[in-house]
Coordinates of C-alpha atoms in Angstrom, one line a residue:
X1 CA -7.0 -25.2 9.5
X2 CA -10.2 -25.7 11.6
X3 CA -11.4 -23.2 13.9
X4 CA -10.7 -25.2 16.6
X5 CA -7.2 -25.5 16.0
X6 CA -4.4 -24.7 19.0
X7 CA -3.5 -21.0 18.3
X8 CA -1.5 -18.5 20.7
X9 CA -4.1 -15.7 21.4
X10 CA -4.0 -12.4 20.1
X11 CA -2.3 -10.5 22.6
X12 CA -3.7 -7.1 24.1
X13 CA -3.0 -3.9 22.6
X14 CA -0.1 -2.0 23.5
X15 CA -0.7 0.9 27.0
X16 CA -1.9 3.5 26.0
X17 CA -4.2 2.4 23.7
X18 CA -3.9 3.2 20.0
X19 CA -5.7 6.1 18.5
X20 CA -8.5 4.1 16.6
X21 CA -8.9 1.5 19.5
X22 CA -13.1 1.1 19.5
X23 CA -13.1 1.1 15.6
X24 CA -14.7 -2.3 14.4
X25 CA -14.0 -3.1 10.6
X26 CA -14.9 -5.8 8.5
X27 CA -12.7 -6.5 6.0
X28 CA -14.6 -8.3 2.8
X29 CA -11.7 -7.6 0.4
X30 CA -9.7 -9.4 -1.0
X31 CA -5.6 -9.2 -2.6
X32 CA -4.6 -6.3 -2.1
X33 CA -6.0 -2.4 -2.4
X34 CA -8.8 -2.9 0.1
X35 CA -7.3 -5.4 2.5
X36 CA -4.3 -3.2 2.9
X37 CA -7.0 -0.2 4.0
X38 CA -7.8 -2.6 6.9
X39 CA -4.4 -3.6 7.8
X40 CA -3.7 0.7 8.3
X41 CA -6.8 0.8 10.6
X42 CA -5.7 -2.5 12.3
X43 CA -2.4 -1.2 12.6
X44 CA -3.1 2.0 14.8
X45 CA -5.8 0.2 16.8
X46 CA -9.0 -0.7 14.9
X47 CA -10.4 -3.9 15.6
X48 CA -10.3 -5.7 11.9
X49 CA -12.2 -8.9 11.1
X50 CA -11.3 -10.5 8.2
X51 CA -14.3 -11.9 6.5
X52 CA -13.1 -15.3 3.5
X53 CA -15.2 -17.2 1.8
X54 CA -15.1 -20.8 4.0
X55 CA -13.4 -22.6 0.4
X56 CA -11.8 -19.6 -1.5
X57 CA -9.6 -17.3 1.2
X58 CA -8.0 -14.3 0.0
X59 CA -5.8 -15.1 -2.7
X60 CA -3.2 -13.2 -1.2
X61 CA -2.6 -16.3 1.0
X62 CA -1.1 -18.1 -2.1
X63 CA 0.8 -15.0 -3.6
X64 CA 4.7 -15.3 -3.7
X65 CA 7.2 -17.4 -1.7
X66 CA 5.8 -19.5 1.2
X67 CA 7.4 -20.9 4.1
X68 CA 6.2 -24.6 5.4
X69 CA 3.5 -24.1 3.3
X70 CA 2.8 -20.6 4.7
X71 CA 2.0 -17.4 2.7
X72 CA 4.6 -14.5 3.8
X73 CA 2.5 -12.1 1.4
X74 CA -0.5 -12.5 4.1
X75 CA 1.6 -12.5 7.3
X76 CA 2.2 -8.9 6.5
X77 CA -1.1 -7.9 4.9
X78 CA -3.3 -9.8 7.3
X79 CA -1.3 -8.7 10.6
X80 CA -3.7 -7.3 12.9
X81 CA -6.7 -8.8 11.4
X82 CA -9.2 -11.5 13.4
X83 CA -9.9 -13.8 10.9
X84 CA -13.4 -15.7 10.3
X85 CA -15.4 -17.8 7.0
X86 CA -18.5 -16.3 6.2
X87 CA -20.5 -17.3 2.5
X88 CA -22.6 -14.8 1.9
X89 CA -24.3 -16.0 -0.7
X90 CA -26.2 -18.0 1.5
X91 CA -28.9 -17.0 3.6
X92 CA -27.2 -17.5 6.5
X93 CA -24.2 -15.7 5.3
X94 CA -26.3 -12.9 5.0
X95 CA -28.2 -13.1 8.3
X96 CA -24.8 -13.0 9.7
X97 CA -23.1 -10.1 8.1
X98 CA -25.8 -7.7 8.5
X99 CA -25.8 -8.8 12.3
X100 CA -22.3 -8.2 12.0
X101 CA -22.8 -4.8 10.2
X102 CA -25.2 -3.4 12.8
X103 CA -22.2 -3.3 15.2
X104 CA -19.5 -2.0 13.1
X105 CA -18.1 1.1 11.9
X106 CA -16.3 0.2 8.7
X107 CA -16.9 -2.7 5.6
X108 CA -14.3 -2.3 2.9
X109 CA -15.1 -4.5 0.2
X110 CA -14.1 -5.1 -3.2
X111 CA -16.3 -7.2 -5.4
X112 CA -17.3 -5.8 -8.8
X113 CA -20.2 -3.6 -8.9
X114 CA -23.4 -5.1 -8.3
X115 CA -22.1 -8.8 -6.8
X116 CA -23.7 -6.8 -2.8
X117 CA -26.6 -5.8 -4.3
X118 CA -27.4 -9.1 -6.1
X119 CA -26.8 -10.9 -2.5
X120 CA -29.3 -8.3 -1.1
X121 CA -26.4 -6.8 0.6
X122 CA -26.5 -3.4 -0.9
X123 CA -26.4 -0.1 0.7
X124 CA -29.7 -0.2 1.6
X125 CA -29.7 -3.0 3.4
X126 CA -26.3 -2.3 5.1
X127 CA -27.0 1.5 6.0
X128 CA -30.8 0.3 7.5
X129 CA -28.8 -2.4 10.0
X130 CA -26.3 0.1 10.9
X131 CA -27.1 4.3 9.6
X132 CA -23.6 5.3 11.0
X133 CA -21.9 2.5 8.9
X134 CA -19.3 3.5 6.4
X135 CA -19.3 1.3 3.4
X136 CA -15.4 1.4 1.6
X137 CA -15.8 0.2 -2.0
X138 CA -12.7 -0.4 -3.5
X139 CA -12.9 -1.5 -7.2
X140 CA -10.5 -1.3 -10.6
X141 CA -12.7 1.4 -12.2
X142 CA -15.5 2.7 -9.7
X143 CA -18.7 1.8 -9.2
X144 CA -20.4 3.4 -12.7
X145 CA -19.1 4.3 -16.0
X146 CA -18.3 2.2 -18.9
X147 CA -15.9 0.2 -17.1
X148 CA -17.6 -0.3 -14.1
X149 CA -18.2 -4.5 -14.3
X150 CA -15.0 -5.0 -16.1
X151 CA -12.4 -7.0 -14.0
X152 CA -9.6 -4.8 -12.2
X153 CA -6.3 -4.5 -11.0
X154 CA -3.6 -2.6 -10.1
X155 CA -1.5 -3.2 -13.6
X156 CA -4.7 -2.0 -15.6
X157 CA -4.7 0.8 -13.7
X158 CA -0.8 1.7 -13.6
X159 CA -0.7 0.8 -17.7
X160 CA -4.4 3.3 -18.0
X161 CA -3.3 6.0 -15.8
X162 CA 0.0 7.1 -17.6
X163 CA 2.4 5.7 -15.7
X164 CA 3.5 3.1 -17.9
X165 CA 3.7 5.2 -20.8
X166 CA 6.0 7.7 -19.0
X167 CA 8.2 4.9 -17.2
X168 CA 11.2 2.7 -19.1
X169 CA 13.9 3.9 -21.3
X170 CA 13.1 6.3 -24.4
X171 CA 13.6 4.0 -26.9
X172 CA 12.1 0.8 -24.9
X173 CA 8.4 -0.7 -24.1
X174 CA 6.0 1.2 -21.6
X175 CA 6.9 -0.3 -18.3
X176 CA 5.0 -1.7 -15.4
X177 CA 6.7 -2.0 -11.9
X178 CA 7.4 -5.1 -10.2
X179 CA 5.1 -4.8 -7.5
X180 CA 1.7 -3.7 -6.8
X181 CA 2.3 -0.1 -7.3
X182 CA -1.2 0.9 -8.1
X183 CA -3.2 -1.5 -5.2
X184 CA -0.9 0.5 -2.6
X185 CA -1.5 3.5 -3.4
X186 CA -5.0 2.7 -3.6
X187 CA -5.0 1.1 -0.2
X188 CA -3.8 4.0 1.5
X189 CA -6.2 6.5 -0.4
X190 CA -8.9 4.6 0.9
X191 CA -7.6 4.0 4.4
X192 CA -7.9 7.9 4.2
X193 CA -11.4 8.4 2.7
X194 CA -12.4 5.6 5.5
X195 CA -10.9 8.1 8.1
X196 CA -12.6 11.3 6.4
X197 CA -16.1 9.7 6.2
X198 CA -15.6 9.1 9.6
X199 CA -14.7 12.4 10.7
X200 CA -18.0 13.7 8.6
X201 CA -19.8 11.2 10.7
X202 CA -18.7 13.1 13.9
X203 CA -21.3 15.9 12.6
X204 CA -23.6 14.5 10.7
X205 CA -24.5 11.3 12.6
X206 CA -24.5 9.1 9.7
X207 CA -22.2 7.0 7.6
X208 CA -22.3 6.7 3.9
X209 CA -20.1 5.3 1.2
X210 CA -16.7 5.2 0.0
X211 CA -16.6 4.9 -4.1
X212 CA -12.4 4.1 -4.7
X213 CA -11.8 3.5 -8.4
X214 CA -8.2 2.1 -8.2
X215 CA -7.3 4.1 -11.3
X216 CA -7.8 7.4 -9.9
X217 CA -5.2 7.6 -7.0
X218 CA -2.2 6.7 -9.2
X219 CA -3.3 9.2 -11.4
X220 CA -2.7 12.1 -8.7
X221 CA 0.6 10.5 -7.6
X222 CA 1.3 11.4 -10.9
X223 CA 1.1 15.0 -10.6
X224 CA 0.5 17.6 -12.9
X225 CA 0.4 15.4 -16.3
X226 CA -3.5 16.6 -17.3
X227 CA -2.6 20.1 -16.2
X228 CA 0.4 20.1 -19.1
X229 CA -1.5 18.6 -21.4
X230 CA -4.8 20.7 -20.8
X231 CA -2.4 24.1 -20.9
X232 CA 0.5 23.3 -23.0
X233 CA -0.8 19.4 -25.4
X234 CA 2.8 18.1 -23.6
X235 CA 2.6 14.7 -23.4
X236 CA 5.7 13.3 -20.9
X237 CA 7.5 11.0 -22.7
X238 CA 9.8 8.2 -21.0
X239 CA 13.4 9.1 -20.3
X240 CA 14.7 6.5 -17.8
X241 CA 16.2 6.6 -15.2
X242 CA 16.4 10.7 -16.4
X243 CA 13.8 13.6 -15.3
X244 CA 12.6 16.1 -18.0
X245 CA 12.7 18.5 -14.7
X246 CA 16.1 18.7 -13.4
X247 CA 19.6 17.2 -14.4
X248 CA 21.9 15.6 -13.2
X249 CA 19.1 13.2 -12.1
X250 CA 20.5 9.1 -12.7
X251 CA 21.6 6.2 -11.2
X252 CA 25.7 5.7 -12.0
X253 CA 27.4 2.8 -11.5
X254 CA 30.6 3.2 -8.9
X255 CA 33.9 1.5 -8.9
X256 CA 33.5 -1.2 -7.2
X257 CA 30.7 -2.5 -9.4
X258 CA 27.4 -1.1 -7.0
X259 CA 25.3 2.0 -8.1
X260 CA 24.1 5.7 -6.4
X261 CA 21.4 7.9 -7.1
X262 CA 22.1 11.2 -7.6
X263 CA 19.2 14.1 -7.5
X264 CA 19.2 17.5 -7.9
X265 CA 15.8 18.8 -8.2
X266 CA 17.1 22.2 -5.6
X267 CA 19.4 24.2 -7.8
X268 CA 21.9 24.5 -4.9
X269 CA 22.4 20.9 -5.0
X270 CA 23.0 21.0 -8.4
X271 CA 25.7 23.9 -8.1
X272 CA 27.5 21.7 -5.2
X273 CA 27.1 18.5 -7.4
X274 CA 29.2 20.2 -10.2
X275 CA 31.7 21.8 -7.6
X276 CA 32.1 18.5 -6.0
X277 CA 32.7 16.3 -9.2
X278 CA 35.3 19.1 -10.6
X279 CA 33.2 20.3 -13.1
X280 CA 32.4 24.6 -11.9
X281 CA 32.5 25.5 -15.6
X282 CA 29.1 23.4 -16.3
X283 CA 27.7 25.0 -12.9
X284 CA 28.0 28.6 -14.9
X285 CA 26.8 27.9 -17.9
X286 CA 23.4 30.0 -18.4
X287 CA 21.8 27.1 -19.2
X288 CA 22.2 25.5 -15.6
X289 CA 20.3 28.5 -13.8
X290 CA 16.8 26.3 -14.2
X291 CA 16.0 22.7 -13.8
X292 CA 14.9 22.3 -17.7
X293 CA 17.5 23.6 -18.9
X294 CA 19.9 21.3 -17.2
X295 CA 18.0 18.6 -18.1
X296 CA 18.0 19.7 -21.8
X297 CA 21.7 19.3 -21.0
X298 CA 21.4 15.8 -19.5
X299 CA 24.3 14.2 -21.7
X300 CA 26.9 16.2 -20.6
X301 CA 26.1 16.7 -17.0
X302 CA 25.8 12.7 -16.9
X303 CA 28.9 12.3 -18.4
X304 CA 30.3 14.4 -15.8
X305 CA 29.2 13.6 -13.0
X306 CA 29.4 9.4 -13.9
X307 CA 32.7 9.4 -14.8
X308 CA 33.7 11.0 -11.3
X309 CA 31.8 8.4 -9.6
X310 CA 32.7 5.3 -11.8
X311 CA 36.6 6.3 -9.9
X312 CA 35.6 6.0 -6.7
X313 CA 34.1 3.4 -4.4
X314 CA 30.6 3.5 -3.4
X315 CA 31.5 4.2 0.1
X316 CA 34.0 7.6 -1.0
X317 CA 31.3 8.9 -3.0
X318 CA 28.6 8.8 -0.3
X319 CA 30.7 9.9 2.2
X320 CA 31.9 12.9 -0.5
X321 CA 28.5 13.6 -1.1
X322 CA 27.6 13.9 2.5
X323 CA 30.5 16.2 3.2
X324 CA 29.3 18.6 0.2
X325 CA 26.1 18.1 1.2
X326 CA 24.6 17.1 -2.1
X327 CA 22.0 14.6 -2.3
X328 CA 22.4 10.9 -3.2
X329 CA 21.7 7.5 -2.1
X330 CA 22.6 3.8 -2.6
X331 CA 20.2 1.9 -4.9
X332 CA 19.6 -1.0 -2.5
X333 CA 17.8 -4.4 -2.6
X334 CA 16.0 -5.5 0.1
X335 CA 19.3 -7.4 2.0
X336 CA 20.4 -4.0 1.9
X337 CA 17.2 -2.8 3.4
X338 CA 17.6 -4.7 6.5
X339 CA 20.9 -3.9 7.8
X340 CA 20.9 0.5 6.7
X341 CA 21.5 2.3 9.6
X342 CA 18.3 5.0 9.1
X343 CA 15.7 2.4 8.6
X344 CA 17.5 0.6 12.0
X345 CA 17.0 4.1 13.5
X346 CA 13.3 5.0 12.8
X347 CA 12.5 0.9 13.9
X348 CA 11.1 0.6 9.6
X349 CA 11.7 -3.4 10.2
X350 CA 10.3 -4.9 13.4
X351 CA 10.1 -7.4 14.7
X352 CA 7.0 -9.8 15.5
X353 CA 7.5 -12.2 18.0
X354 CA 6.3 -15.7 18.4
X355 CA 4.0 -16.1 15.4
X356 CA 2.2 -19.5 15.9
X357 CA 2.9 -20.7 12.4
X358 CA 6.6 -19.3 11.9
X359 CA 7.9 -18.2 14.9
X360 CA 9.7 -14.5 14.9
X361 CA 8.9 -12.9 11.9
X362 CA 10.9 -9.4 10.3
X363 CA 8.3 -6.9 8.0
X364 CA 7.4 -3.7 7.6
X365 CA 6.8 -1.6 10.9
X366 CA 3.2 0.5 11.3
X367 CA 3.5 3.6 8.6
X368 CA 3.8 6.6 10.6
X369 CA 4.9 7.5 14.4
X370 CA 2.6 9.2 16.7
X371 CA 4.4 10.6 19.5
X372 CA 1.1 10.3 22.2
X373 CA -1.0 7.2 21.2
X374 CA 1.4 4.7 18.7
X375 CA 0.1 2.2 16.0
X376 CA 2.0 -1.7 16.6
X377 CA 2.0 -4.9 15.0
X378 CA 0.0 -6.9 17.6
X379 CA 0.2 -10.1 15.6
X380 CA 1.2 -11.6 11.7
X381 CA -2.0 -12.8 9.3
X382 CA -3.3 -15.8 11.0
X383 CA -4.7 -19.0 9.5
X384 CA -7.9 -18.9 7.6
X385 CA -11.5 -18.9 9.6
X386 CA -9.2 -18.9 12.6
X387 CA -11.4 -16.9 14.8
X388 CA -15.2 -17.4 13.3
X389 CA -16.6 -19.3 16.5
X390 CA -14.8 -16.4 19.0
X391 CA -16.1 -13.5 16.7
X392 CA -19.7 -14.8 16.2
X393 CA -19.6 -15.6 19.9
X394 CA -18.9 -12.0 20.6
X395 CA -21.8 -11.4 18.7
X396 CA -24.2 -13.3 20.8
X397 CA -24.8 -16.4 18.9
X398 CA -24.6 -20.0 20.4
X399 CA -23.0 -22.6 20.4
X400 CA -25.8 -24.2 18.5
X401 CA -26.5 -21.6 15.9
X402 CA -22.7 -21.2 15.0
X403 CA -22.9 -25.2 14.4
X404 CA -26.1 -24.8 12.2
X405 CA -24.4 -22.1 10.2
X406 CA -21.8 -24.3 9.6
X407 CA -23.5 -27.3 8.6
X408 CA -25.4 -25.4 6.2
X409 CA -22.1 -24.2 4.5
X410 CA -22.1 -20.8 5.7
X411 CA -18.9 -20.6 7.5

């Protein structure tokens, strides 16, 4: 779409303003880790331009299912973003970004190690147009080490990190998830780092950067793996839908064909879970007085406790659950999702109205609530390069010079 194209303005930000209104990022990222850093900062406030190459947008535009010819993938990870085409492999690519840089806060960018520097883009140059800049660089494996120039993404990292090793059934393959597990977590790491480098910049008067290796959050989401392997050589192995922790710990399948998960990683959940399926004598064995040994004990606890639930609907054992107060839950899919009661409640799935391209849309509301100064969904991803003349008006350039820029295939 050109950049001239009819599009409902971005509306104003929501009374009173958002906590990071005043922020100005450029996002340079692309798919998914970094880009999703920007949407969090767009989200609560931050003014977010979305920097694409003029010919090769964010592949995340062509990810999944499409509508009318519409990525949904970028409706949700573009929202709040001003989009623009900038090459900046060209001169005046380059020109134009460190303009852009003086007067910003935040890049987050995710090209392999080197690909700035070699566009005389590097640190240096950024930091001299702007000293207070903060410069997010999200990458598969960091910015040195042996790694450092190999392609990455989120499935190296979840398949390097351990988690696929330790997730799937014992006797089954290492397991990757469905979804971009590793680029999330990342995202939201470096949305953080982005907000702690700017918090040091409160003191210290200057910015500096930001080096996210995408295998490294994931690994701390993992928890204390290293820690039992440096102290005791234990290695966790896979064991389903199981926990080497705690037991009964499972999904069971109900009578009327739908499935629960049951957890009982409190031991007084564990006691009532027992009580509740008929089963006391289990609940004094001296085995069940610690979460490993229950779970050394997994057969017959899940024996137990799925063959009370495989007689009863999934309704009567929720609603028996909630009156013992054990823990459980429905395993849902997304049409699920949409119509539970607590996610209606807490507003999880909003609404955005009067999207130019598709009308209402339903996603994923802002990630926390802030009682005094909220985050919103001002508008969806918009079309690529959508606002390059408004942005590099705002920036001073004319008419004239945006025309030049794009003649010589900079925008």
């Amino acid at each position: 779409m050109s950049p001239s194209a009819p599009l409902t303005a971005p509306t104003a930000p929501p009374s009173p303003p958002p906590p990071l209104t005043g922020l100005r990022v450029l996002d340079l990222a692309t798919l998914f880790a970094g880009p999703l850093a920007a949407t969090l900062l767009g989200d609560f406030g931050a003014d977010v331009v979305k920097v694409e190459h003029p010919t090769r947008p964010d592949p995340s535009r062509g990810h999944g299912p499409a509508k009318d010819g519409v990525g949904l993938w970028w409706k949700l990870l573009g929202r709040n973003k001003r989009t623009m085409t900038l090459d900046l492999s060209t001169p005046g690519g380059r020109t134009t970004l460190l303009r852009l840089a003086a007067d910003a806060d935040v890049i987050v960018e995710n090209f392999r190690p080197g690909t700035l520097e070699k566009w005389d883009l590097g640190w240096e140059q950024l930091s001299a147009a702007n000293p207070r800049l903060v410069l997010a660089r999200v990458t598969g494996f960091g910015q040195f080490g042996p790694y450092a120039r190999r392609p990455g993404f989120g499935t190296l990292a979840e398949a390097m990190c351990g988690f696929a090793a330790a997730t799937g059934e014992p006797d089954g393959p290492p397991t990757l998830p469905p979804f971009g597990l590793a680029d999330s977590i990342a995202g939201l790491a470096t949305a953080y780092a982005v907000m702690t480098a700017l918090a040091a910049r409160e003191r210290t008067g200057r910015g500096q950067v930001v080096d996210m290796a995408i295998i490294e959050p994931i690994l701390t989401v993992l928890g204390p793996q290293p820690l039992w392997y440096d102290q005791l050589g234990h290695v966790q192995p896979r064991t389903g839908n199981r926990s080497a922790n705690n037991a009964p710990r499972n999904t069971y399948r109900t009578a009327d064909d739908r499935w629960v998960a049951v957890s009982t990683s409190a031991q007084s959940i564990a006691e009532r879970v027992l009580c509740l399926v008929g089963r006391p004598d289990l609940a004094a064995e001296p085995w069940f007085g610690s979460g490993t040994g229950r779970a050394a004990h997994a057969d017959v606890l899940d024996e137990a406790v799925g063959a009370w639930i495989a007689d009863r609907t999934r309704t009567e054992v929720i609603e028996a659950f909630e009156k013992a107060e054990a823990a459980v839950a429905p395993v849902q899919d997304v049409r699920d999702v949409m119509t539970d009661p607590q996610y209606a409640a807490l507003g999880t799935i909003t609404t955005v109205p009067d999207d130019p391209e598709l009308g209402d849309l339903r996603m994923q509301n802002v990630l926390f609530r802030l009682s005094e100064t909220p985050g919103a969904i001002r508008w969806a991803g918009r079309p690529h390069g959508a606002d390059t003349d408004a942005v590099l008006t705002e920036l001073g350039l004319t008419g004239r010079e945006i025309s030049s820029l794009r003649e010589a295939g900079a925008l």
